[in-house]
Amino acid sequence: KESLPLVQSNKKVEVKEQKDEQKQLQQQSKDNQSVKKHRLIACVWASASYHTRGERFAIDDGQRRLKEWLTYNFMTGFDHIYVYDNTMAHTADTDLSPITDLFPDQVTRIPWRAKVCNNNKNNVDSPGERSSQYAAESSCRLRFGPHAEWLGGFDIDEYLVPLANYSSVPQLLDKLDGEGTKIINFGSWRAWPRKKYIEEPNVLYGSKNCGVNRPCFEVRVPQETTMLQAYNCDRQRGQKKKVMPAEKQIYRPDYVKLHFVHFTTMTELSVMSRTETKAAGLKFLPRVAADPASRFSDEESEGTMLHTKAMATQDTANWQEACKDEAKGTCRIGNPYPAGAYEAEITHDEEGWLYNCFVNDKVDDYWVPRLEKKLADLDQ
């Protein structure tokens, strides 16, 4: 009986210690969640080979492009990249592992066998879709997003280029953190391959090759030339006034709750009720509106996206007439304006080739030499 109060006292101390330990573990868990493993990661759905919509053209340069694209993005400040390898949906003969294995500490390759439901043309009742890509993107965001401060979703033909005083993407992210921006958009507009950086055309004929009864050719970039340099010929100079509804984003995954390839569809703010929004000191938006924490990049002072989309043979049909003299049709072979030519309204060079795009000087003068050196080092 005399020892009973002591036993009760010991139990109370033990219970208190357990509660204190639980609080410490809970706080430690919160601290661990707030400290992310990565500053900036990227997710990409890619394949060694594929067919464009409508089985229109076969693309088989996936390994080459991925190698250059990964090298470039690590050079610009990405910590880790998750490659969803969709090659197995098309063939069992190859995949992207020979490239991803070159970056054992920086790349995680996820074999992704999911097939698209159909690959039809866009102008039919059941247009082609990319359900495999949609699922891969969601998987990457949910699995790896919680471990990163910022996440970017791009294709291997899209290059995010820091401009002006920025020499890395994280430098731009520092600015975004300071101003409270949680989503930054980069406009998409297809660039043209420069004629001086592609192989001499091997002319093809017939509607099977060219889509129409006009001559065409397959655009080939020499192995010693990077895609970044070859396609550095944007059709708009400075801030894009025309864009495709296909922008790409870098965003904070702890703020973005749902994302669909090009667009943020749900955020921490958009799921809040009127009461919750007001309690947080924010303005409630009763209708669909742009997220106040989202904006487009300044393409002269911050960064731009260069879209180096592969050129199908059908895209070059009739290029001889489209690119020279009277320019009948759309010329998709890049011939950049020299300095002062656009302002002086000079439209053709001495050989009659139409000027149709603009070179980004920082890409040619700063990024291309560094990329070439990194690739050379990787091959040693």
Coordinates of C-alpha atoms in Angstrom, one line a residue:
K1 CA 0.0 0.0 0.0
E2 CA 2.8 2.4 0.8
S3 CA 4.4 1.8 -2.6
L4 CA 1.2 2.3 -4.6
P5 CA 1.5 6.1 -4.9
L6 CA 5.0 5.8 -6.2
V7 CA 3.9 3.3 -8.9
Q8 CA 1.1 5.7 -9.9
S9 CA 3.5 8.5 -10.0
N10 CA 5.9 6.6 -12.2
K11 CA 3.1 5.8 -14.6
K12 CA 2.2 9.4 -14.9
V13 CA 5.8 10.3 -15.7
E14 CA 6.0 7.5 -18.3
V15 CA 2.8 8.7 -20.0
K16 CA 4.0 12.3 -20.0
E17 CA 7.4 11.2 -21.5
Q18 CA 5.5 9.2 -24.2
K19 CA 3.4 12.3 -25.1
D20 CA 6.5 14.5 -25.2
E21 CA 8.2 12.0 -27.5
Q22 CA 5.2 11.8 -29.8
K23 CA 5.2 15.6 -30.1
Q24 CA 8.9 15.6 -30.9
L25 CA 8.4 13.0 -33.6
Q26 CA 5.5 14.9 -35.1
Q27 CA 7.5 18.1 -35.1
Q28 CA 10.5 16.3 -36.6
S29 CA 8.2 14.9 -39.3
K30 CA 7.0 18.4 -40.1
D31 CA 10.5 19.7 -40.2
N32 CA 11.6 16.9 -42.6
Q33 CA 8.6 17.7 -44.9
S34 CA 9.6 21.4 -45.0
V35 CA 13.2 20.5 -45.9
K36 CA 13.1 19.2 -49.5
K37 CA 15.7 16.9 -50.9
H38 CA 15.9 18.8 -54.2
R39 CA 15.7 22.4 -55.2
L40 CA 14.6 21.7 -58.8
I41 CA 13.5 18.5 -60.5
A42 CA 12.0 17.7 -63.9
C43 CA 9.7 15.0 -65.2
V44 CA 9.8 13.9 -68.9
W45 CA 7.9 11.3 -70.9
A46 CA 10.1 10.1 -73.8
S47 CA 10.8 7.3 -76.2
A48 CA 13.7 6.1 -78.3
S49 CA 11.4 6.1 -81.3
Y50 CA 7.8 6.9 -82.1
H51 CA 5.4 7.9 -84.9
T52 CA 3.8 11.4 -85.1
R53 CA 0.0 11.6 -85.0
G54 CA -1.7 9.7 -87.9
E55 CA 1.4 7.6 -88.3
R56 CA 2.6 10.4 -90.4
F57 CA 6.3 10.3 -89.8
A58 CA 8.7 8.1 -87.8
I59 CA 11.1 9.7 -85.3
D60 CA 14.0 7.7 -84.1
D61 CA 16.4 10.2 -82.6
G62 CA 15.2 9.8 -79.0
Q63 CA 18.5 8.6 -77.6
R64 CA 20.5 11.4 -79.2
R65 CA 18.0 14.1 -78.1
L66 CA 17.7 12.8 -74.5
K67 CA 21.5 12.7 -74.1
E68 CA 21.8 16.4 -75.2
W69 CA 18.7 17.5 -73.3
L70 CA 19.8 15.9 -70.0
T71 CA 23.3 17.4 -70.3
Y72 CA 21.9 20.8 -71.0
N73 CA 19.4 20.8 -68.1
F74 CA 21.9 19.7 -65.5
M75 CA 24.2 22.4 -66.8
T76 CA 21.4 25.0 -66.2
G77 CA 20.8 23.8 -62.6
F78 CA 18.3 20.9 -62.4
D79 CA 19.1 18.6 -59.5
H80 CA 17.4 15.4 -60.7
I81 CA 15.3 14.3 -63.7
Y82 CA 12.8 11.5 -63.8
V83 CA 12.6 9.9 -67.2
Y84 CA 9.4 7.9 -68.0
D85 CA 10.7 5.7 -70.7
N86 CA 7.8 4.8 -73.1
T87 CA 9.9 3.0 -75.7
M88 CA 8.6 -0.4 -74.7
A89 CA 5.1 0.6 -75.8
H90 CA 6.5 0.6 -79.4
T91 CA 9.3 -1.9 -79.5
A92 CA 11.3 -4.4 -77.5
D93 CA 14.5 -3.9 -79.4
T94 CA 15.8 -0.8 -77.6
D95 CA 15.0 1.7 -74.8
L96 CA 16.5 4.8 -73.2
S97 CA 18.7 3.1 -70.6
P98 CA 22.0 3.5 -72.5
I99 CA 21.5 7.3 -72.1
T100 CA 20.0 7.4 -68.6
D101 CA 22.8 5.1 -67.3
L102 CA 25.3 7.9 -68.2
F103 CA 23.8 9.9 -65.3
P104 CA 23.5 7.3 -62.4
D105 CA 23.2 9.9 -59.6
Q106 CA 21.1 12.5 -61.5
V107 CA 18.5 10.4 -63.5
T108 CA 15.9 8.0 -62.4
R109 CA 14.5 5.9 -65.3
I110 CA 11.0 4.5 -64.9
P111 CA 10.1 1.9 -67.5
W112 CA 6.6 3.1 -68.7
R113 CA 4.9 0.6 -71.0
A114 CA 1.5 2.3 -71.0
K115 CA 0.2 2.9 -74.6
V116 CA -1.9 5.8 -75.9
C117 CA -5.4 4.8 -76.8
N118 CA -5.0 6.0 -80.4
N119 CA -2.5 7.9 -82.5
N120 CA -5.0 9.3 -85.0
K121 CA -4.7 12.7 -86.7
N122 CA -6.1 15.7 -84.9
N123 CA -8.7 16.5 -87.5
V124 CA -10.8 13.4 -87.1
D125 CA -13.8 12.5 -84.9
S126 CA -11.5 10.5 -82.5
P127 CA -8.3 12.6 -82.5
G128 CA -5.0 11.3 -81.2
E129 CA -4.3 11.7 -77.5
R130 CA -1.5 11.2 -75.1
S131 CA -3.1 9.3 -72.2
S132 CA 0.2 7.6 -71.4
Q133 CA 1.9 10.9 -71.0
Y134 CA -0.9 12.3 -68.8
A135 CA -0.6 9.3 -66.5
A136 CA 3.2 9.5 -66.4
E137 CA 3.1 13.2 -65.5
S138 CA 0.6 12.6 -62.6
S139 CA 2.8 9.7 -61.4
C140 CA 5.9 11.8 -61.3
R141 CA 4.2 14.7 -59.5
L142 CA 2.6 12.5 -56.9
R143 CA 5.7 10.3 -56.3
F144 CA 8.6 12.7 -56.5
G145 CA 7.0 16.2 -56.2
P146 CA 6.8 16.1 -52.4
H147 CA 10.6 15.8 -52.3
A148 CA 11.3 18.9 -54.4
E149 CA 10.8 22.7 -53.9
W150 CA 10.2 23.2 -57.7
L151 CA 9.1 20.9 -60.5
G152 CA 9.3 21.4 -64.2
G153 CA 7.6 19.3 -66.9
F154 CA 9.1 19.5 -70.4
D155 CA 9.6 17.4 -73.5
I156 CA 13.1 16.5 -74.8
D157 CA 12.7 19.0 -77.6
E158 CA 12.0 21.9 -75.3
Y159 CA 15.0 23.9 -73.9
L160 CA 14.4 26.3 -71.0
V161 CA 17.0 29.1 -71.6
P162 CA 18.0 31.5 -68.8
L163 CA 18.7 34.9 -70.4
A164 CA 20.2 38.3 -69.6
N165 CA 22.0 38.2 -66.2
Y166 CA 20.7 34.7 -65.3
S167 CA 23.2 31.8 -65.8
S168 CA 21.0 29.1 -64.2
V169 CA 17.4 28.3 -63.5
P170 CA 17.7 28.3 -59.7
Q171 CA 18.8 32.0 -59.9
L172 CA 15.4 32.7 -61.4
L173 CA 13.7 30.6 -58.8
D174 CA 15.3 32.8 -56.1
K175 CA 13.6 35.8 -57.6
L176 CA 10.3 34.0 -57.8
D177 CA 10.5 33.0 -54.2
G178 CA 11.2 36.6 -53.2
E179 CA 8.1 37.9 -55.0
G180 CA 5.8 35.0 -54.0
T181 CA 5.3 33.5 -57.4
K182 CA 4.6 29.8 -57.3
I183 CA 4.0 29.0 -61.0
I184 CA 6.0 30.4 -63.9
N185 CA 4.9 29.8 -67.5
F186 CA 7.0 29.7 -70.7
G187 CA 5.3 30.3 -74.0
S188 CA 5.6 27.7 -76.8
W189 CA 6.2 28.5 -80.4
R190 CA 7.9 26.2 -82.8
A191 CA 11.4 27.2 -84.0
W192 CA 12.9 26.4 -87.4
P193 CA 16.1 24.4 -88.1
R194 CA 18.7 26.7 -89.6
K195 CA 19.7 25.7 -93.1
K196 CA 23.4 26.3 -92.4
Y197 CA 23.3 23.6 -89.7
I198 CA 21.4 20.8 -91.5
E199 CA 22.7 18.3 -94.0
E200 CA 22.4 19.0 -97.7
P201 CA 18.9 17.9 -98.8
N202 CA 18.4 14.4 -100.2
V203 CA 15.3 15.2 -102.3
L204 CA 12.3 12.9 -102.1
Y205 CA 9.3 12.8 -104.4
G206 CA 5.7 11.6 -104.3
S207 CA 2.7 12.1 -102.0
K208 CA 3.7 9.0 -99.9
N209 CA 6.9 10.8 -98.8
C210 CA 5.8 14.4 -99.0
G211 CA 2.1 14.4 -98.4
V212 CA 1.6 16.2 -101.7
N213 CA 3.1 15.9 -105.2
R214 CA 5.9 18.3 -104.5
P215 CA 9.5 17.6 -103.7
C216 CA 10.5 17.3 -100.0
F217 CA 13.4 16.1 -97.9
E218 CA 14.2 14.6 -94.5
V219 CA 15.8 17.3 -92.2
R220 CA 19.0 15.8 -90.6
V221 CA 21.2 17.6 -88.1
P222 CA 24.9 16.5 -88.3
Q223 CA 26.1 14.6 -85.3
E224 CA 28.7 17.3 -84.5
T225 CA 26.0 19.9 -84.3
T226 CA 23.7 20.2 -81.2
M227 CA 19.9 20.5 -81.7
L228 CA 20.1 23.6 -79.5
Q229 CA 22.3 25.3 -82.1
A230 CA 20.6 24.0 -85.1
Y231 CA 17.1 25.1 -84.0
N232 CA 18.1 28.5 -82.5
C233 CA 15.9 30.3 -85.0
D234 CA 12.8 31.6 -83.3
R235 CA 10.1 33.1 -85.4
Q236 CA 9.4 35.8 -82.9
R237 CA 11.9 38.1 -81.4
G238 CA 11.8 38.9 -77.7
Q239 CA 8.5 38.4 -75.8
K240 CA 6.3 36.1 -77.9
K241 CA 3.1 37.8 -78.9
K242 CA 1.7 34.6 -80.5
V243 CA 1.9 31.3 -78.7
M244 CA 0.4 27.9 -79.0
P245 CA -1.9 26.8 -76.1
A246 CA 0.9 24.5 -75.1
E247 CA 3.0 26.5 -72.6
K248 CA 5.2 24.6 -70.1
Q249 CA 5.5 25.4 -66.4
I250 CA 7.9 25.2 -63.5
Y251 CA 5.8 25.1 -60.3
R252 CA 5.9 24.5 -56.6
P253 CA 4.4 21.0 -56.2
D254 CA 3.3 21.7 -52.6
Y255 CA 1.1 24.5 -54.0
V256 CA -0.1 22.8 -57.2
K257 CA -2.6 20.1 -56.4
L258 CA -3.4 19.0 -59.9
H259 CA -1.5 19.5 -63.2
F260 CA -2.3 18.7 -66.8
V261 CA 0.8 18.8 -69.1
H262 CA 0.6 22.4 -70.0
F263 CA -1.6 23.9 -67.3
T264 CA -2.2 24.0 -63.6
T265 CA -5.7 23.0 -63.0
M266 CA -5.9 23.1 -59.2
T267 CA -3.9 24.9 -56.5
E268 CA -3.8 25.3 -52.8
L269 CA -5.7 28.6 -53.3
S270 CA -8.4 27.3 -55.7
V271 CA -9.6 24.6 -53.3
M272 CA -10.1 27.0 -50.5
S273 CA -13.7 28.0 -49.6
R274 CA -14.8 31.7 -49.3
T275 CA -14.4 31.5 -45.5
E276 CA -10.9 30.0 -45.7
T277 CA -9.8 32.5 -48.3
K278 CA -10.9 35.5 -46.2
A279 CA -9.4 34.0 -43.1
A280 CA -6.1 33.8 -44.9
G281 CA -6.3 37.5 -45.8
L282 CA -6.8 36.7 -49.5
K283 CA -9.3 37.8 -52.1
F284 CA -11.9 35.2 -53.0
L285 CA -12.5 34.7 -56.7
P286 CA -16.0 33.4 -57.3
R287 CA -15.3 32.6 -61.0
V288 CA -12.4 30.9 -62.8
A289 CA -9.5 33.3 -63.0
A290 CA -5.7 33.2 -63.4
D291 CA -4.0 32.2 -60.2
P292 CA -2.5 35.3 -58.6
A293 CA 0.7 33.3 -57.8
S294 CA 1.2 32.5 -61.5
R295 CA 2.8 34.5 -64.3
F296 CA 4.6 34.2 -67.6
S297 CA 8.4 34.6 -67.8
D298 CA 9.9 37.8 -69.2
E299 CA 11.5 36.5 -72.4
E300 CA 14.1 39.2 -72.6
S301 CA 15.2 39.6 -69.0
E302 CA 14.5 36.2 -67.4
G303 CA 14.2 33.2 -69.7
T304 CA 12.5 31.7 -72.7
M305 CA 11.7 28.2 -74.1
L306 CA 13.1 27.1 -77.4
H307 CA 11.0 24.5 -79.0
T308 CA 13.2 22.3 -81.3
K309 CA 10.4 20.1 -82.6
A310 CA 11.5 17.6 -85.2
M311 CA 10.6 18.3 -88.8
A312 CA 8.6 15.7 -90.8
T313 CA 9.4 15.3 -94.5
Q314 CA 5.9 16.5 -95.2
D315 CA 6.7 19.8 -93.5
T316 CA 9.4 20.5 -96.1
A317 CA 7.2 19.9 -99.1
N318 CA 7.7 22.5 -101.8
W319 CA 10.5 24.2 -99.8
Q320 CA 12.3 25.4 -102.8
E321 CA 9.4 27.7 -103.8
A322 CA 8.3 28.4 -100.2
C323 CA 11.7 29.6 -99.0
K324 CA 13.0 31.6 -102.0
D325 CA 12.1 34.6 -104.1
E326 CA 8.3 35.0 -104.0
A327 CA 8.0 32.6 -101.1
K328 CA 4.9 30.7 -102.1
G329 CA 3.7 28.9 -98.9
T330 CA 5.2 28.5 -95.5
C331 CA 9.0 28.1 -95.3
R332 CA 10.0 25.9 -92.4
I333 CA 13.7 26.0 -93.0
G334 CA 15.3 28.7 -90.9
N335 CA 17.2 31.6 -92.5
P336 CA 17.8 34.2 -89.7
Y337 CA 17.7 37.9 -90.1
P338 CA 21.2 39.4 -89.9
A339 CA 21.7 42.4 -87.7
G340 CA 19.6 45.4 -88.9
A341 CA 17.9 43.6 -91.7
Y342 CA 14.5 43.4 -90.0
E343 CA 14.5 47.1 -89.1
A344 CA 15.5 48.0 -92.7
E345 CA 12.7 45.7 -94.1
I346 CA 15.2 43.5 -96.0
T347 CA 13.4 40.3 -96.6
H348 CA 15.8 38.1 -98.6
D349 CA 19.5 37.3 -98.7
E350 CA 21.7 37.6 -101.8
E351 CA 20.7 34.1 -103.0
G352 CA 17.0 34.9 -102.7
W353 CA 16.4 32.9 -99.5
L354 CA 13.6 34.4 -97.3
Y355 CA 14.6 35.7 -93.9
N356 CA 12.1 34.1 -91.5
C357 CA 13.5 33.8 -87.9
F358 CA 15.7 35.3 -85.3
V359 CA 18.8 34.0 -83.5
N360 CA 19.0 34.3 -79.7
D361 CA 22.6 35.5 -79.2
K362 CA 22.9 34.2 -75.7
V363 CA 22.1 30.7 -76.9
D364 CA 24.8 30.8 -79.7
D365 CA 27.4 32.7 -77.7
Y366 CA 27.0 31.4 -74.2
W367 CA 25.0 28.2 -74.0
V368 CA 26.0 26.3 -77.1
P369 CA 29.8 26.4 -76.4
R370 CA 29.2 25.2 -72.8
L371 CA 26.9 22.4 -74.0
E372 CA 29.4 21.3 -76.6
K373 CA 32.1 21.1 -73.9
K374 CA 29.9 19.1 -71.5
L375 CA 28.9 16.6 -74.2
A376 CA 32.6 16.2 -75.2
D377 CA 33.5 15.5 -71.6
L378 CA 30.7 13.0 -71.3
D379 CA 32.0 11.1 -74.4
Q380 CA 35.5 10.8 -73.0

